[in-house]
Coordinates of C-alpha atoms in Angstrom, one line a residue:
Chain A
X1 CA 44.0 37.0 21.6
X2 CA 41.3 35.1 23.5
X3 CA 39.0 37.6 22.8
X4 CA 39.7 37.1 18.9
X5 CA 39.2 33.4 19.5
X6 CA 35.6 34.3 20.6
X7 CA 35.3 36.8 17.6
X8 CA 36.0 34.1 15.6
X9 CA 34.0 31.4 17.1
X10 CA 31.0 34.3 17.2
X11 CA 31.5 34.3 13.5
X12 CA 32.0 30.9 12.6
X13 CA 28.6 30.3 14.4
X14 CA 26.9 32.9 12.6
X15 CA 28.1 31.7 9.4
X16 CA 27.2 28.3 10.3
X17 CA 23.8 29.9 11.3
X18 CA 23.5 31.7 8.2
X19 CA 24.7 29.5 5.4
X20 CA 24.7 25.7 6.5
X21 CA 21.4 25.8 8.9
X22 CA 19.6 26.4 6.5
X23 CA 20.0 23.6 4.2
X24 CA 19.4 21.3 7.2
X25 CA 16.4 22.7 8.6
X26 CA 13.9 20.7 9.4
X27 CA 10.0 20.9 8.6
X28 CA 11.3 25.3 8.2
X29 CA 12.5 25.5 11.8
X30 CA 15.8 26.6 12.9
X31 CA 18.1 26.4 15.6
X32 CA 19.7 29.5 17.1
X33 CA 23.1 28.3 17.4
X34 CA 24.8 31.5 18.5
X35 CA 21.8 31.6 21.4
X36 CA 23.5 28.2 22.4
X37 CA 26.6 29.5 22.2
X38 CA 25.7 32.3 24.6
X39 CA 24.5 30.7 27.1
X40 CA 27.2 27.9 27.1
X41 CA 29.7 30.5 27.7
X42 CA 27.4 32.3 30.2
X43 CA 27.1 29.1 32.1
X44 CA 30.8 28.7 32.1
X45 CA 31.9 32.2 32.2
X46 CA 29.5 34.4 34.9
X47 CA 26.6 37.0 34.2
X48 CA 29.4 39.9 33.3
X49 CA 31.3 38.2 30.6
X50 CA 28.2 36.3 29.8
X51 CA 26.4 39.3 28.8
X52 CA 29.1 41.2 27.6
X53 CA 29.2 38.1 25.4
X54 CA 25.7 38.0 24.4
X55 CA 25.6 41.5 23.3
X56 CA 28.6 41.2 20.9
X57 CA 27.4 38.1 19.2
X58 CA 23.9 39.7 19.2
X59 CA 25.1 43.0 17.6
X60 CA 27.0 40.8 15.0
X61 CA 23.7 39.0 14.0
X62 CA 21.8 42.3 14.1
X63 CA 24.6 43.5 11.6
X64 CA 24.4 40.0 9.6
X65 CA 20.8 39.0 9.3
X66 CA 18.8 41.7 11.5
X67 CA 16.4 44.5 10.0
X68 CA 17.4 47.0 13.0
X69 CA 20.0 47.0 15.0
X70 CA 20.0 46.1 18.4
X71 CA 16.7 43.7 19.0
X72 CA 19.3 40.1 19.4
X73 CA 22.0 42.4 20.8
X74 CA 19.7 43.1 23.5
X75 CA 17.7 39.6 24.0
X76 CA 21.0 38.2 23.3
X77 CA 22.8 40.2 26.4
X78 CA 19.8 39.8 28.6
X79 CA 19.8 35.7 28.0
X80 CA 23.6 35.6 28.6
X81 CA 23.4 37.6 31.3
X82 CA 20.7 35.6 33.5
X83 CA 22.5 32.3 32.3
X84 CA 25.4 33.7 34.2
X85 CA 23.6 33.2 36.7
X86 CA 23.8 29.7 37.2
X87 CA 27.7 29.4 37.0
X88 CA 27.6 29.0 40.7
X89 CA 25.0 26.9 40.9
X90 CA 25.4 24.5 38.1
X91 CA 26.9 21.1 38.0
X92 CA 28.7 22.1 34.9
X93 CA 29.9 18.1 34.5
X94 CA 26.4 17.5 33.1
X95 CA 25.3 18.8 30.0
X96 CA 21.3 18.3 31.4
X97 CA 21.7 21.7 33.2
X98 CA 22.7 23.5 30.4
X99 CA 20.3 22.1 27.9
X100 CA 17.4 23.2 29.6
X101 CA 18.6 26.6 30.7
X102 CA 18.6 26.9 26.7
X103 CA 15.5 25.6 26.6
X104 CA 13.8 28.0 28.8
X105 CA 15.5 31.1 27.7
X106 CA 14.8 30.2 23.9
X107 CA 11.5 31.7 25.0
X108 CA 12.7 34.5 26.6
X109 CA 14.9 35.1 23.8
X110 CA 12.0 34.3 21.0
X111 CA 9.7 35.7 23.3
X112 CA 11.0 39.3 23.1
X113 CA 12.2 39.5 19.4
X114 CA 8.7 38.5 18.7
X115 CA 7.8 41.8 20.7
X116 CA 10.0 44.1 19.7
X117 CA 9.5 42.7 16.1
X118 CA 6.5 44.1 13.9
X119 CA 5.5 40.6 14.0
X120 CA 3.3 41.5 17.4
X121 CA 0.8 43.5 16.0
X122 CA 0.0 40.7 13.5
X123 CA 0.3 37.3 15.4
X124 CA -1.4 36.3 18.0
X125 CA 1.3 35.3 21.1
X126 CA 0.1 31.5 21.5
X127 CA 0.2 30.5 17.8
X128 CA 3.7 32.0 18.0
X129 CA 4.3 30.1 21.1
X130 CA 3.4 27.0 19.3
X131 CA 4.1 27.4 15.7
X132 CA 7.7 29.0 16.1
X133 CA 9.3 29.5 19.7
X134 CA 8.5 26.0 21.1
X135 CA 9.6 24.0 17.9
X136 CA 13.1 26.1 18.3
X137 CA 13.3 25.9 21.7
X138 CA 12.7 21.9 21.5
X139 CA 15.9 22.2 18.3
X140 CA 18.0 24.1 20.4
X141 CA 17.7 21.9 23.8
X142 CA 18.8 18.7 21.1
X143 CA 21.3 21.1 19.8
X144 CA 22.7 21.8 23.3
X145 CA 24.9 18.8 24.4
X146 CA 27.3 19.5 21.2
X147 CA 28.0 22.9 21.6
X148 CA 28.3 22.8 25.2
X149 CA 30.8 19.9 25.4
X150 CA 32.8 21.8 22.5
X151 CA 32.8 25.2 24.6
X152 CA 33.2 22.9 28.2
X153 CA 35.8 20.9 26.4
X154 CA 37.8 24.0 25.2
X155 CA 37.4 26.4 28.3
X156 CA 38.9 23.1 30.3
X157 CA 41.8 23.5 28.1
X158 CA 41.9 26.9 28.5
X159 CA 41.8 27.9 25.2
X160 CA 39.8 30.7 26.0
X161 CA 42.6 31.7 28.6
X162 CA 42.6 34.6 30.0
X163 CA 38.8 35.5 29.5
X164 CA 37.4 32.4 31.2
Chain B
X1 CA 19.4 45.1 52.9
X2 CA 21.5 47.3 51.0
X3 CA 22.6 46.3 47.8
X4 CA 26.8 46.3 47.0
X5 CA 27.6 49.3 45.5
X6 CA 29.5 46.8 43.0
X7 CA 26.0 45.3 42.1
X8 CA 24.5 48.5 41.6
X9 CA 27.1 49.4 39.3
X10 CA 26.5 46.6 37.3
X11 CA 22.8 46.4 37.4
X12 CA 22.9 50.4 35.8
X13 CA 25.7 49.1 33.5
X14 CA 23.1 46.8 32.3
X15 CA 19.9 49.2 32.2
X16 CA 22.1 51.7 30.5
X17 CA 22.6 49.3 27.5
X18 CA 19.4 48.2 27.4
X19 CA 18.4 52.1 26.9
X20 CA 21.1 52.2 24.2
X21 CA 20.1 49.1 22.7
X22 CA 16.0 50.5 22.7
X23 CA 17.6 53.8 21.1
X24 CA 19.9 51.8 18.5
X25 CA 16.5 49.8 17.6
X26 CA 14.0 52.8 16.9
X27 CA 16.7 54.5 15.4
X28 CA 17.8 51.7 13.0
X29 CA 14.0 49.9 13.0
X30 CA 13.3 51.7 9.5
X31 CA 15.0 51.4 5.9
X32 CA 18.0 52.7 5.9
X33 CA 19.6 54.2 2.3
X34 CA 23.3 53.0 2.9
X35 CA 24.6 51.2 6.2
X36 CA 27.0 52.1 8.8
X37 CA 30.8 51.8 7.8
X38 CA 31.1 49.5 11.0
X39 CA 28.2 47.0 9.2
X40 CA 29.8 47.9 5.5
X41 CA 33.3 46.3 7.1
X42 CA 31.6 43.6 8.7
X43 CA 29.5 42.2 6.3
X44 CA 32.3 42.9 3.8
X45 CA 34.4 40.8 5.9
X46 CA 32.5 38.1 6.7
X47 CA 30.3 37.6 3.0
X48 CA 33.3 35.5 1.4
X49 CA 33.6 33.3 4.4
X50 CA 29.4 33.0 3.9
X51 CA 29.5 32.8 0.2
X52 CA 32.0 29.7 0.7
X53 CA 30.2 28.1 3.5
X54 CA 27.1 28.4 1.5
X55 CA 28.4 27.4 -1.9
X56 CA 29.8 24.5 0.0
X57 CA 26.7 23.6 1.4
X58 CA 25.1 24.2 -1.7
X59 CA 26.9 21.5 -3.1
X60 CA 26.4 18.9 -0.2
X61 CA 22.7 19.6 -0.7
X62 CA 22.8 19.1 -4.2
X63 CA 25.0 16.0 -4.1
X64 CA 22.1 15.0 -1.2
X65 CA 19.2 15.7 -3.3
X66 CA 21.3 13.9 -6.0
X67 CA 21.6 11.0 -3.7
X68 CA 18.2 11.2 -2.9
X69 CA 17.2 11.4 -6.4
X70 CA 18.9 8.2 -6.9
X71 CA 17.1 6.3 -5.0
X72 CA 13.9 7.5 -5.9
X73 CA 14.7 6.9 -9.9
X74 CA 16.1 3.1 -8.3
X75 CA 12.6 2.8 -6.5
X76 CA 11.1 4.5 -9.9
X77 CA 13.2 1.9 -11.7
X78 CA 12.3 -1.0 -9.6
X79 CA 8.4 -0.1 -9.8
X80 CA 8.7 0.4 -13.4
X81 CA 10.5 -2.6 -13.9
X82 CA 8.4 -4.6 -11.6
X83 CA 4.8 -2.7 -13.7
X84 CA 7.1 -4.1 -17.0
X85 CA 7.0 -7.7 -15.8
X86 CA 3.1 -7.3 -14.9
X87 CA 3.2 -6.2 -18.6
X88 CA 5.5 -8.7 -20.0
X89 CA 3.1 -11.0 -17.8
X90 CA 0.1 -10.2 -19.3
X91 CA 1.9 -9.6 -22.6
X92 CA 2.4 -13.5 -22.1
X93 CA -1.1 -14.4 -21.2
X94 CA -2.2 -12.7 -24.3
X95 CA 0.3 -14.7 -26.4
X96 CA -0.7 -17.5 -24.1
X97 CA -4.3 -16.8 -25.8
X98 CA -3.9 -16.6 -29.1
X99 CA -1.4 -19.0 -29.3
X100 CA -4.8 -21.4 -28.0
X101 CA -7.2 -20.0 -30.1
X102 CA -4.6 -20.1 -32.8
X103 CA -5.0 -24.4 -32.0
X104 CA -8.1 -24.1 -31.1
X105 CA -9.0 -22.2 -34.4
X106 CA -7.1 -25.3 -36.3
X107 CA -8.9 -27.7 -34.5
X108 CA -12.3 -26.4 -35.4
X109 CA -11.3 -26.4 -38.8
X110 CA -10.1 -29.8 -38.6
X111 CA -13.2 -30.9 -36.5
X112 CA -15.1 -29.6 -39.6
X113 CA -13.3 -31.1 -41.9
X114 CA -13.0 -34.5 -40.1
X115 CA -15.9 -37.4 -40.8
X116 CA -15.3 -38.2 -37.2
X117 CA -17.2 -37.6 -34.3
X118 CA -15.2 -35.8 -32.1
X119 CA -15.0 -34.4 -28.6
X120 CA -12.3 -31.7 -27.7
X121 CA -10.4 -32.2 -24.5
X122 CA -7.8 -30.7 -22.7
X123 CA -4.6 -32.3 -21.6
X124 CA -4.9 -31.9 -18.0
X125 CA -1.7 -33.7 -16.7
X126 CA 1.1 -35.8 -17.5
X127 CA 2.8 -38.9 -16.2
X128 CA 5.5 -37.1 -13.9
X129 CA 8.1 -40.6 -13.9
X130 CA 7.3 -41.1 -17.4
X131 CA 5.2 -38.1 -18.5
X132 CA 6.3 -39.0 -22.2
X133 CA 3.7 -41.9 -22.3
X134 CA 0.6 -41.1 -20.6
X135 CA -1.1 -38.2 -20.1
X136 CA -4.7 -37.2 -18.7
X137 CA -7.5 -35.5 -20.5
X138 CA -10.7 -33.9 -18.5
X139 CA -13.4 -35.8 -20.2
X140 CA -14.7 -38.8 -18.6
X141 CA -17.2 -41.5 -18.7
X142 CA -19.8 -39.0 -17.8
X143 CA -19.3 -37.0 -20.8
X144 CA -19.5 -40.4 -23.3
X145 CA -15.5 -41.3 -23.0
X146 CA -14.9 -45.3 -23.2
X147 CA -11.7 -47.5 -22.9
X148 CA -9.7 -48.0 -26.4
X149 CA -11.2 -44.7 -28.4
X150 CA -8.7 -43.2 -29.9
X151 CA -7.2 -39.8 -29.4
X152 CA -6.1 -37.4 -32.1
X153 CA -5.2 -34.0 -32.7
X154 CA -5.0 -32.4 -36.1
X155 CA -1.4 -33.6 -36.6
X156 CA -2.3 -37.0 -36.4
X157 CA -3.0 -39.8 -34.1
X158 CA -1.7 -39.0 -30.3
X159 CA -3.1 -42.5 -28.7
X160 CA -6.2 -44.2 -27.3
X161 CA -8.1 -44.1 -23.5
X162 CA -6.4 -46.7 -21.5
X163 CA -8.9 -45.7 -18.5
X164 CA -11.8 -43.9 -17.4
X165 CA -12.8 -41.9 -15.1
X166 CA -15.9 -40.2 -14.1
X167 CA -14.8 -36.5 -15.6
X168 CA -11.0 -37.4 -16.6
X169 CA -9.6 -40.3 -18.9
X170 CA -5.9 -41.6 -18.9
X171 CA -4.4 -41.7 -22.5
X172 CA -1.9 -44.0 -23.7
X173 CA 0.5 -42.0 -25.9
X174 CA 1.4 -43.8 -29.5
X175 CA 4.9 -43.9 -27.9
X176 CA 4.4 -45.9 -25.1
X177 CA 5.7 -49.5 -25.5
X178 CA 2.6 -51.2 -25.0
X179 CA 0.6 -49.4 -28.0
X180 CA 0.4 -51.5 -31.1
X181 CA -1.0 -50.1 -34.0
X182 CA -1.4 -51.1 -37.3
X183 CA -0.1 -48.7 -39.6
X184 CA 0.3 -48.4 -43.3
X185 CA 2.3 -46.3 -45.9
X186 CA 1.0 -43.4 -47.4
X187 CA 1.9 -44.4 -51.1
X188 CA 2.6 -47.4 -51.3
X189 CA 0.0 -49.0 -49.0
X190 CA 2.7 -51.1 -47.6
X191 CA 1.3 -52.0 -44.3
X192 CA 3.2 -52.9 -41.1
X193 CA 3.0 -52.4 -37.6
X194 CA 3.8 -49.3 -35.3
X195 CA 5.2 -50.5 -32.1
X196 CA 7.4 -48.1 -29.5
X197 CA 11.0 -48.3 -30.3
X198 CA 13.0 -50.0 -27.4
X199 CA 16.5 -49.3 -26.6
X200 CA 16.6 -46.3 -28.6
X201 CA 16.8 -44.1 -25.3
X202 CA 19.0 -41.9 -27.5
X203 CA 16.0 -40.7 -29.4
X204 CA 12.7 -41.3 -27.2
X205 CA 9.6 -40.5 -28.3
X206 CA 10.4 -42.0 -31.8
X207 CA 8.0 -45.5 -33.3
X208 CA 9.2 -48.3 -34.9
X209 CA 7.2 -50.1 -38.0
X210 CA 8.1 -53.9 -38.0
X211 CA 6.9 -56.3 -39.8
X212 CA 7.6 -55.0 -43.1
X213 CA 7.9 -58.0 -46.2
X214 CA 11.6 -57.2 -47.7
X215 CA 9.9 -56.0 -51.0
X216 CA 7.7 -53.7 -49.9
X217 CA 8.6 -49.9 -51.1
X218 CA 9.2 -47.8 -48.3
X219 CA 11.6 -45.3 -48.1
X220 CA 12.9 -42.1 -45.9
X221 CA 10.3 -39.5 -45.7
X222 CA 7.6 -41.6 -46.7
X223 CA 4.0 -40.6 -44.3
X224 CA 2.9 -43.6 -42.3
X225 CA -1.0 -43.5 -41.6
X226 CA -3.4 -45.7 -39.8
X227 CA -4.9 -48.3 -41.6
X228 CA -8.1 -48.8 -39.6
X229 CA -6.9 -52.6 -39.0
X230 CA -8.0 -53.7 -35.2
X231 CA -10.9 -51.2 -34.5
X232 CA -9.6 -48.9 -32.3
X233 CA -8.2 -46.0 -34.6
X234 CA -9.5 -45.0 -37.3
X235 CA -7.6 -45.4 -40.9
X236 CA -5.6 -42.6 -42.6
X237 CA -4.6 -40.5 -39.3
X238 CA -1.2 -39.8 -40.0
X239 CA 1.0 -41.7 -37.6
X240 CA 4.3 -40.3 -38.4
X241 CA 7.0 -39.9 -41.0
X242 CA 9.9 -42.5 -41.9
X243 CA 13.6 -41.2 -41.1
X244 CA 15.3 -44.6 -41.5
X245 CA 14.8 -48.1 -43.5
X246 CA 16.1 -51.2 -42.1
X247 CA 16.6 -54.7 -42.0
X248 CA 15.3 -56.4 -38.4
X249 CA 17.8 -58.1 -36.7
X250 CA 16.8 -61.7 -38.1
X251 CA 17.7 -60.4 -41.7
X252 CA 14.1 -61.4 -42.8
X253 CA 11.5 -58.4 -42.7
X254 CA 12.2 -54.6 -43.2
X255 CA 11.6 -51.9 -40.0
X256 CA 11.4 -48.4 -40.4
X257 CA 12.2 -45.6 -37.6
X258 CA 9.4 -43.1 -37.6
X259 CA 9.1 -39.8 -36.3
X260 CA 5.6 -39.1 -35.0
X261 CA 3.4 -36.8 -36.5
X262 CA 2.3 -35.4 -33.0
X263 CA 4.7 -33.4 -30.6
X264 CA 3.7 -35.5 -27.3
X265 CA 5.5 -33.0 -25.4
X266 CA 3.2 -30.4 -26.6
X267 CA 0.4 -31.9 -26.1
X268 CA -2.8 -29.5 -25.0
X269 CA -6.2 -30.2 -27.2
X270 CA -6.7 -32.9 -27.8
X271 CA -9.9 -35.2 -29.8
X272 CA -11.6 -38.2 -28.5
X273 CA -12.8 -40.1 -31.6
X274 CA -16.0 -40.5 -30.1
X275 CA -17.2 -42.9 -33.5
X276 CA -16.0 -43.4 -36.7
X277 CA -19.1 -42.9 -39.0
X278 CA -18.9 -45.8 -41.8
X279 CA -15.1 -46.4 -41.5
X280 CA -14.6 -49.1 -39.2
X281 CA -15.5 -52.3 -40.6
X282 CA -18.3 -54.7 -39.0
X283 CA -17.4 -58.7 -39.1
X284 CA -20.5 -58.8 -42.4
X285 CA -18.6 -56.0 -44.2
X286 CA -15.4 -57.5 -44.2
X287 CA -16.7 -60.8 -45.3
X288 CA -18.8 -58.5 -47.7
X289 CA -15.7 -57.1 -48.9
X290 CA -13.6 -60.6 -48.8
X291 CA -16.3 -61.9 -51.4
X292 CA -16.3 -58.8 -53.9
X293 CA -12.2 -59.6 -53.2
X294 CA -12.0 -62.9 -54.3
X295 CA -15.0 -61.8 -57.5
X296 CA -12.2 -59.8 -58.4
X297 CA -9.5 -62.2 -58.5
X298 CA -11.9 -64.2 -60.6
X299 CA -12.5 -61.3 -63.1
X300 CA -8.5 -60.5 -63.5
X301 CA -8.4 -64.2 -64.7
X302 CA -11.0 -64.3 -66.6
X303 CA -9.8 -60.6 -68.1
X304 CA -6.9 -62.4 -69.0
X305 CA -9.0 -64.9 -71.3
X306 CA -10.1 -61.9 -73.3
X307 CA -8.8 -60.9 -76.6
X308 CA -6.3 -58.6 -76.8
X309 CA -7.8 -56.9 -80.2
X310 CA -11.2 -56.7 -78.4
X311 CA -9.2 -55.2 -75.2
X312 CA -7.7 -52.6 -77.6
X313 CA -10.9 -51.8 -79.1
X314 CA -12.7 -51.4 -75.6
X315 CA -9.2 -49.1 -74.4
X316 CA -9.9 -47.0 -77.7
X317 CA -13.7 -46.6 -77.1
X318 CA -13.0 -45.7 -73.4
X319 CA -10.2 -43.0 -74.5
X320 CA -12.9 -41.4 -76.9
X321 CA -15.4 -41.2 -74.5
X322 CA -13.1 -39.4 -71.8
X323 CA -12.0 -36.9 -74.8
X324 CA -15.4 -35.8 -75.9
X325 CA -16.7 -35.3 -71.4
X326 CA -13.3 -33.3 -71.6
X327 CA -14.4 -31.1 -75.0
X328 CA -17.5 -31.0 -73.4
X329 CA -16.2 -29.6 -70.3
X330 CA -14.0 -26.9 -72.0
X331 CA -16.9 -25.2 -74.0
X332 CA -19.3 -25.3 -71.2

């Protein structure tokens, strides 16, 4: 059942993503909710469930909105899984924490789409860096404090029980 | 140090899924004809949910971009509206102009047509506690304006300078209770005198003619004009029109309510009568015209001695002579 619950919340974000995001973009930038989302439960959760997390939602986007298969499944798993990292060493109580793990693994995350995208061969790295992974990474660190209240919020009230 | 054997395990877990993940994306990283029944039943799945979400969001845009349509035709509306007033504005002005050059037109004519001497001025102010009985004109002394000349538009007489200025002149208004004018009847040549009507707050700006004998012939609608008597305004400028005979209140002399000629609340261009050419009358020419007065008293007798045959005889002569200019006239 829990497990469901995160389908579902996987989708809903993805749908959010996918339909709604887009009509509130700003200046052609977008937020990677289901990024957030990830590393939220990461923080929360552990590196284990955290990835296994990340490559589920990541597979669902490939299968959604991705050309190939498998490119946010894998920078997905990889940013959950190091943001499970810090579940021990967080104070979870502040949303600061979490908003700038986000922040730096935005570019980890845009970082390696953007390399194993076709897009590497034609941009150069810093106008990337600039131009598209900063601008998200700066949307997703504002983004931050909802989701991760929503997700702190529910995993207090165990709703996530018996995955969390 | 050794690492856990747990760690390990998950650490190859990971690397193993990486490899996968590589494989799944070189494999997949090319067009595809048809997808993977796993994709088909996702997306399949999840496209209604998308389709509502983004018909939904669709709509809030649209009611957003409606919104924000709004207030750009309100601030369109508003700049328009606000451009329409500069246009109703200068729309104004221009009426403004030719509405002034319509007068001013009238008055040129009228200057041309005048004998007078005149000198247009512009109203330039009014009396604000009693702006109905003075108001001020911008010629002065400098440019040849003296006390007592008399102002005038092409309606008829407005007043006369009651003071001077360098470049600006104060005019008593023919209304004002101090102006006395002497005034006469169109028609009949019933004269009288124009004062200001007192007491009749009901209907200011109105002049009273007193002085009028009891069988003098004046009646409603009758034109009262100057009659050049006192030296200040010159005769025949229309003065006003009778609305209303009466009998003073001693029962012995006629007064007549007149309606000036001149709107005094309208007042813009104005003409000082700078002279009158030959119309005033000098102190020799009214003697002058006192004798040839009384010569013809004398002759009316002394036309009354006459015969009345010859009289007929001389009428006759006269009556022929007019004929035959007349027959002349027709076959020229």
């Amino acid at each position: 059942m829990a497990k469901a619950k995160v389908l579902l919340i996987i989708f809903m974000f993805l749908i959010i993503q996918g339909s709604l995001i887009p009509f509130l973009n700003i200046g052609a930038r977008q937020p990677d909710l289901l990024l957030i989302l990830v590393v939220c439960l990461s923080i929360l959760w552990g590196s284990k469930k955290g990835a296994a997390l990340g490559l589920a939602a990541g597979l669902f986007q490939d299968i959604l909105y991705g050309q190939a298969l498998g490119i946010f499944a894998l920078t997905k798993m990889l940013a959950g899984y190091l943001s499970g990292f810090t579940e021990k060493n967080i104070y979870k109580d502040f949303v600061l924490g979490p908003m700038l793990i986000v922040f730096l693994l935005t570019f980890l995350h845009e970082g390696l789409v953007f390399i194993f995208s076709e897009e590497v061969t034609r941009l150069s790295l810093m106008y990337i860096l600039l131009n598209a992974i900063l601008p998200k990474a700066l949307y997703n660190f504002c983004l931050t404090p909802f989701v991760y209240l929503l997700v702190y919020f529910a995993n207090k009230k165990n709703f996530f029980y018996p995955i969390q | 140090m050794l690492t856990p054997m747990y760690k390990k395990k998950k650490i190859i877990t990971i690397l193993l899924i990486l490899f996968f993940l590589i494989v799944l994306m070189s494999l997949t990283n090319r067009e595809r004809d048809r997808l993977t029944i796993v994709e088909d039943i996702i997306i399949s799945a999840v496209s209604p949910f998308q389709n509502a979400v983004f018909t939904a969001s669709a709509q809030v845009r649209d009611f957003v971009e409606l919104l924000q349509e709004y207030q750009y035709l309100a601030k369109e509306n508003n700049r328009l509206t606000e451009t329409l007033g500069n246009y109703k504005g200068i729309s104004n002005e221009m009426e403004e102009i030719k509405q002034e050059n319509k007068r001013l037109r009238e008055m040129l004519d009228f200057k041309d047509r005048s004998d007078h001497t005149l000198m247009p001025a512009k109203v330039i102010a009014r009396d604000p506690s009693n702006w109905f009985n003075t108001v001020i004109i911008n010629k002065g002394h400098k440019d040849g304006v003296s006390k007592d000349m008399a102002i005038i538009t092409n309606e008829g007489l407005v007043g006369n300078v009651l003071s001077v200025s360098r470049h600006a002149s104060k005019v008593l208004l023919l209304t004002d209770s101090l102006r006395a004018v002497s005034g006469t009847v169109q028609e009949s040549r019933e004269m009288g005198t124009i004062g200001f009507v007192e007491g009749f707050v009901d209907e200011p700006g109105y002049c009273r003619m007193v002085n009028i004998s009891q069988d003098a012939e004046i009646n409603d609608g009758d034109v009262v004009v100057s009659s050049g008597l006192g030296g200040v305004f010159p005769p025949g400028l229309v003065i006003g029109e009778v609305i209303e005979v009466g009998q003073d209140e001693y029962g012995l002399l006629k007064y007549a309510l007149i309606k000036p000629a001149v709107s005094f609340n309208r007042l813009e261009e104005v003409f000082v009568v700078k002279s009158a050419g030959d119309e005033f009358l000098s102190e020799k020419e009214i003697e002058h015209y006192e004798e040839e007065f009384s010569q013809e008293e004398e002759w009316e007798e002394h036309e009354s001695e006459i015969p009345v045959e010859e009289e007929i005889e001389r009428e006759e002569m006269e009556n022929g002579y007019l004929e035959e200019s007349i027959d002349n006239r027709r076959i020229e």
